[in-house]
Coordinates of C-alpha atoms in Angstrom, one line a residue:
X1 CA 0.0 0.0 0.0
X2 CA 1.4 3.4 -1.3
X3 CA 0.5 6.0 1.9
X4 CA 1.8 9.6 1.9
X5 CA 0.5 10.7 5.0
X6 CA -0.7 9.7 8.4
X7 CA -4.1 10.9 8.2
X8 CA -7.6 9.6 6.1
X9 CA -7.5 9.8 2.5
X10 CA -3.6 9.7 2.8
X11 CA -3.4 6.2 1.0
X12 CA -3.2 4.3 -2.5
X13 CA -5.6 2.3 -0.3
X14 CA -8.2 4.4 1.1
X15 CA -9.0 6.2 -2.8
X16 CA -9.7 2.9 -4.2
X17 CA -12.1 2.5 -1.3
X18 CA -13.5 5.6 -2.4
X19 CA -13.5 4.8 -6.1
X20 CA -15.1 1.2 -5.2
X21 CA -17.9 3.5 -3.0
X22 CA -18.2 5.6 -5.9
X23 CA -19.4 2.7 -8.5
X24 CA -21.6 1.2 -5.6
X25 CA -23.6 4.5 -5.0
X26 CA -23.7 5.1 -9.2
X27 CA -22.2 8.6 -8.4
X28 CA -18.8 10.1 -7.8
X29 CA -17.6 10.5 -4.4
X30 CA -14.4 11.8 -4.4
X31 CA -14.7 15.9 -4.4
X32 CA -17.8 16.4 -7.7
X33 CA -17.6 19.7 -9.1
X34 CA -21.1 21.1 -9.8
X35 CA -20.9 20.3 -13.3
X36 CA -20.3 17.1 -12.8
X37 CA -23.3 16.5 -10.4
X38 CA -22.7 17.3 -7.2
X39 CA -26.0 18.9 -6.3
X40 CA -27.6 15.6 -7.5
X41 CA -25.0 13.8 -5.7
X42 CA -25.8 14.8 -2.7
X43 CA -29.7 14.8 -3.0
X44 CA -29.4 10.9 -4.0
X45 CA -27.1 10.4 -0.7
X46 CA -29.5 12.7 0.9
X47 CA -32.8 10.6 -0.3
X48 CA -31.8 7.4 1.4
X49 CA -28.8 6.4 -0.5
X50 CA -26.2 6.8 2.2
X51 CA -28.3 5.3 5.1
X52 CA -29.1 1.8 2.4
X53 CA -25.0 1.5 1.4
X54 CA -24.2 2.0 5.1
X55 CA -26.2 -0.5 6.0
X56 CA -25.5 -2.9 3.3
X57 CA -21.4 -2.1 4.6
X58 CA -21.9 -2.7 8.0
X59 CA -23.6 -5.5 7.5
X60 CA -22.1 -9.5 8.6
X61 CA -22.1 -10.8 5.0
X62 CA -20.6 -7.6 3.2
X63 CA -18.3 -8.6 1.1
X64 CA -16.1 -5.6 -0.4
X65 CA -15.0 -5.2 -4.0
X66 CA -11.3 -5.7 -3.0
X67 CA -11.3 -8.7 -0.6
X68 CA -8.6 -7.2 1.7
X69 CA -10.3 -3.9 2.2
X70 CA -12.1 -4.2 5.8
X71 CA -15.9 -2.7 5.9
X72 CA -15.0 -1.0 8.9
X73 CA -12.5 1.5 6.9
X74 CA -14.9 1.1 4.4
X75 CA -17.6 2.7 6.4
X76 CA -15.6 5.4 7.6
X77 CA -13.9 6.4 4.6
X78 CA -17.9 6.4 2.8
X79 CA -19.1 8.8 6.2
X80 CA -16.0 11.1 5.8
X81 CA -16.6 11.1 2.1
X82 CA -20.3 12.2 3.0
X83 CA -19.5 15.0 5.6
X84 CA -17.3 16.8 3.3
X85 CA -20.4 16.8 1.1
X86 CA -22.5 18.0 3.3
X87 CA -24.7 15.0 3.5
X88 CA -27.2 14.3 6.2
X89 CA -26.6 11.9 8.2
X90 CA -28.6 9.8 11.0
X91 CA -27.7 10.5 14.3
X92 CA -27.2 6.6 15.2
X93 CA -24.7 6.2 12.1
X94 CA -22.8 9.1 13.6
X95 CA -23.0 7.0 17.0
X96 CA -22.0 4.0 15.7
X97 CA -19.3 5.5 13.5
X98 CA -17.7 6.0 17.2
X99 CA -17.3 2.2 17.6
X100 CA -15.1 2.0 15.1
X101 CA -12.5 4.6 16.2
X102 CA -10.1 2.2 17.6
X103 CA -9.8 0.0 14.7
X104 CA -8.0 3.1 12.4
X105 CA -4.0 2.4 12.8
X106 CA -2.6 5.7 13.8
X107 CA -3.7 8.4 16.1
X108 CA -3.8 11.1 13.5
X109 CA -6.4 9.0 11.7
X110 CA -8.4 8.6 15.1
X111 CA -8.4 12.7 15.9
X112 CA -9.5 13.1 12.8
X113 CA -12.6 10.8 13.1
X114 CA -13.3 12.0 16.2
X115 CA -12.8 15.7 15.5
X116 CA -15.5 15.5 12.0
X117 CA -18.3 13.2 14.7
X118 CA -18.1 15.9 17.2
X119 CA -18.1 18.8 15.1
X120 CA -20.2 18.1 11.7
X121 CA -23.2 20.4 12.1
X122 CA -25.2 17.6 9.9
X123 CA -27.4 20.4 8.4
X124 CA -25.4 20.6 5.0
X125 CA -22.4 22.4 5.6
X126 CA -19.8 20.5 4.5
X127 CA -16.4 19.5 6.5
X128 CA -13.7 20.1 5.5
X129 CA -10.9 17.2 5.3
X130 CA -7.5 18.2 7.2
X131 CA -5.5 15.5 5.2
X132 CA -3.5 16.6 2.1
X133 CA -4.1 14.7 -1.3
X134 CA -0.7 13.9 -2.8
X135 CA 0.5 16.4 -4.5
X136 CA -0.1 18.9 -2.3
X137 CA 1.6 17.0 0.2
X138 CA 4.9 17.1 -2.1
X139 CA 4.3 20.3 -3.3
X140 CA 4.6 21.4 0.7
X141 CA 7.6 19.5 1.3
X142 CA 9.3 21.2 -1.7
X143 CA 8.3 24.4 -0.4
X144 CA 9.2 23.8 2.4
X145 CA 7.5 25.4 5.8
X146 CA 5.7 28.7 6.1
X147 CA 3.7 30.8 8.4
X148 CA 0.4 29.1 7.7
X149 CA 1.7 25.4 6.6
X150 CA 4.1 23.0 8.3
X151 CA 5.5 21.6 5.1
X152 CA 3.7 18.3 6.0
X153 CA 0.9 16.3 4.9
X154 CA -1.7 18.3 6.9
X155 CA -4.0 21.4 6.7
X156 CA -3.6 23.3 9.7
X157 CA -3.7 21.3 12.8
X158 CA -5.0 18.1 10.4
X159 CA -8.0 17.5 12.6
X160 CA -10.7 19.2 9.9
X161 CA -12.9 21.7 10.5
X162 CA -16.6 22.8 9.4
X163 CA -16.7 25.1 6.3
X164 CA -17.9 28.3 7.9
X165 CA -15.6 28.2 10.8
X166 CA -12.0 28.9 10.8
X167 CA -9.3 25.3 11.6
X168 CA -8.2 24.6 14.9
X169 CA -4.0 25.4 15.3
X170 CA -3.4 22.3 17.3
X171 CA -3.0 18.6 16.6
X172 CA -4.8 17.7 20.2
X173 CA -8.1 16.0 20.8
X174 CA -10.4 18.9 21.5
X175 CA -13.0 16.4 23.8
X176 CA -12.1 13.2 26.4
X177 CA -10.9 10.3 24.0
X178 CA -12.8 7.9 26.6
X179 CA -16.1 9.5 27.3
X180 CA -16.1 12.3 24.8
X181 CA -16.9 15.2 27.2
X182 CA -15.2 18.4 26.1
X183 CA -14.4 19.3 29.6
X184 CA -10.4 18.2 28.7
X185 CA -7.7 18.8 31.3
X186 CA -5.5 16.2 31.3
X187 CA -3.1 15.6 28.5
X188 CA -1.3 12.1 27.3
X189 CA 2.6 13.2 28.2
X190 CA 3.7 10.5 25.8
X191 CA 1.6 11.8 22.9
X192 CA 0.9 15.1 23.6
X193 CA -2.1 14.3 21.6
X194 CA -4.7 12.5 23.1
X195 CA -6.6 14.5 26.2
X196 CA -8.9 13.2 28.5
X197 CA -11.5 14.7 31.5
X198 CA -9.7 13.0 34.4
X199 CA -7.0 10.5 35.4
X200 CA -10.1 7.6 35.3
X201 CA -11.1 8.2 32.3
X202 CA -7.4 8.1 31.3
X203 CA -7.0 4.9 32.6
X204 CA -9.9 3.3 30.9
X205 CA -8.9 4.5 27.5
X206 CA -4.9 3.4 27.6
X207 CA -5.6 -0.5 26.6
X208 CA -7.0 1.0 23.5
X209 CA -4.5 4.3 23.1
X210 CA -1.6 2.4 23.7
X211 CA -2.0 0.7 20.2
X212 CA -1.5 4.0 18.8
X213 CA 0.4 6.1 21.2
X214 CA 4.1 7.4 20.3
X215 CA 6.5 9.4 22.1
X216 CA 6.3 13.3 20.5
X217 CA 8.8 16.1 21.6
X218 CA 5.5 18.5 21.6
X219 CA 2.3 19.9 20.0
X220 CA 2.2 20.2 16.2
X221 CA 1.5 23.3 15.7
X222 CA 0.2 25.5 12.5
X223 CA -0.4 28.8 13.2
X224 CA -4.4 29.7 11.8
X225 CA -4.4 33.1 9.5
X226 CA -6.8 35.6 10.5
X227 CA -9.1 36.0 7.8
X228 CA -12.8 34.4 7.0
X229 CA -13.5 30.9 6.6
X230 CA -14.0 31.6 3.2
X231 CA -11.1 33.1 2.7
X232 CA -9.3 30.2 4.2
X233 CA -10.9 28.0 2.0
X234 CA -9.4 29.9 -0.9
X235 CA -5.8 28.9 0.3
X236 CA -6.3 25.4 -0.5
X237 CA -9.0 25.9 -3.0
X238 CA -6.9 24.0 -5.4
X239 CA -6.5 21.4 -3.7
X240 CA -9.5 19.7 -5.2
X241 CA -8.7 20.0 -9.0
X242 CA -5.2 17.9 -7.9
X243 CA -6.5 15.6 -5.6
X244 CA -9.1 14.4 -9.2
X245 CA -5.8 13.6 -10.6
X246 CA -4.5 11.1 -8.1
X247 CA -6.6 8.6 -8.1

């Protein structure tokens, strides 16, 4: 598997999952311009299309186009897809979509899940994606880093954010990675990443976090310009026409 990042979408893997989700809904997935149908896109996701193909994923005798693909990526990668559509979605999917938060291999992945599940507004604003396709990844490495971009494979602090706000600066969960309350004090010191309401609640998680839990000399850090979220949006508004052409 060819990966140029640690985050969703950051895999040779995950846009097949997305092309093979793409020729199960009869639509494309992966960032529709409105002249290729993304206002119909949407409404067929939004008319029950999402909720059946969830369903049909999560089900015990799914079978995926490409055998080694697991239908619990499958499902998140389809519900990421979705959010950054804008498509809404069932409360209980959202729930559920919790369960499977363990099962993504690297930490990045997981604060990235559970950043867009807290945050998506779920009334058609679309979220925003904080991984890098992959040429914007290597076009940031050959730049190099600047004020507002680390050089790596990730927008910002790489956690996402809802269209009309403005990205987060920090890499950190933002609620308790055990019981998701936002009341966060306590802060993995191995990680730097992973926060948590109390010492308990720390605890309870680390069977789970350990999996995914690597020594880090600090926070990453991307400093957030101050302008609009639309304006922000225009910084990597290019991003979409060059992500088409990787997969």
């Amino acid at each position: 598997m060819v990966a140029w990042g640690r985050g969703l979408m950051q895999s040779d893997d995950d846009y097949d999952i997305a092309n093979d989700l793409s020729d199960m809904c009869d639509c494309d997935l992966i960032y529709p311009t409105e002249d290729e149908g993304r206002s119909e896109t949407i409404k067929k996701l939004n008319d029950g299309l999402f909720s059946q193909k969830l369903e049909k994923i999560l089900a015990a005798d799914f079978r995926p186009v490409t055998s080694y693909h697991k239908r619990e990526r499958i499902a998140v990668i389809f519900t990421m897809l979705a959010m950054e559509l804008g498509v809404i979605i069932e409360p209980r999917y959202l729930r559920m979509l919790k369960v499977l938060r363990p099962m993504l291999p690297t930490l990045e992945q997981q604060l990235q899940l559970v950043t867009a599940l807290d945050e998506y507004k779920n009334d058609g604003t679309p979220w925003e994606t904080g991984s890098k396709g992959l040429i914007d990844t290597k076009n940031s490495a050959e730049r190099g880093p600047n004020k507002f971009d680390l050089g790596d494979e990730f927008w910002f602090s790489g956690l996402g954010f809802s269209s009309d706000e403005v990205p987060a600066s920090e890499m950190v969960s933002k609620v308790c990675m055990n019981c998701g309350e936002r009341d966060v004090d306590l802060r993995c010191s191995r990680c730097k990443m992973a926060r948590y309401c109390d010492a308990n609640c720390q605890r309870a998680e680390w069977p789970l976090h350990k999996k995914v839990c690597q020594p880090r000399e600090g926070v990453r850090r991307c400093p957030v310009p101050d302008l609009t979220p639309e304006q922000i949006l225009e910084i990597g508004s290019d991003r979409f026409d060059s992500t088409k052409n990787e997969v």
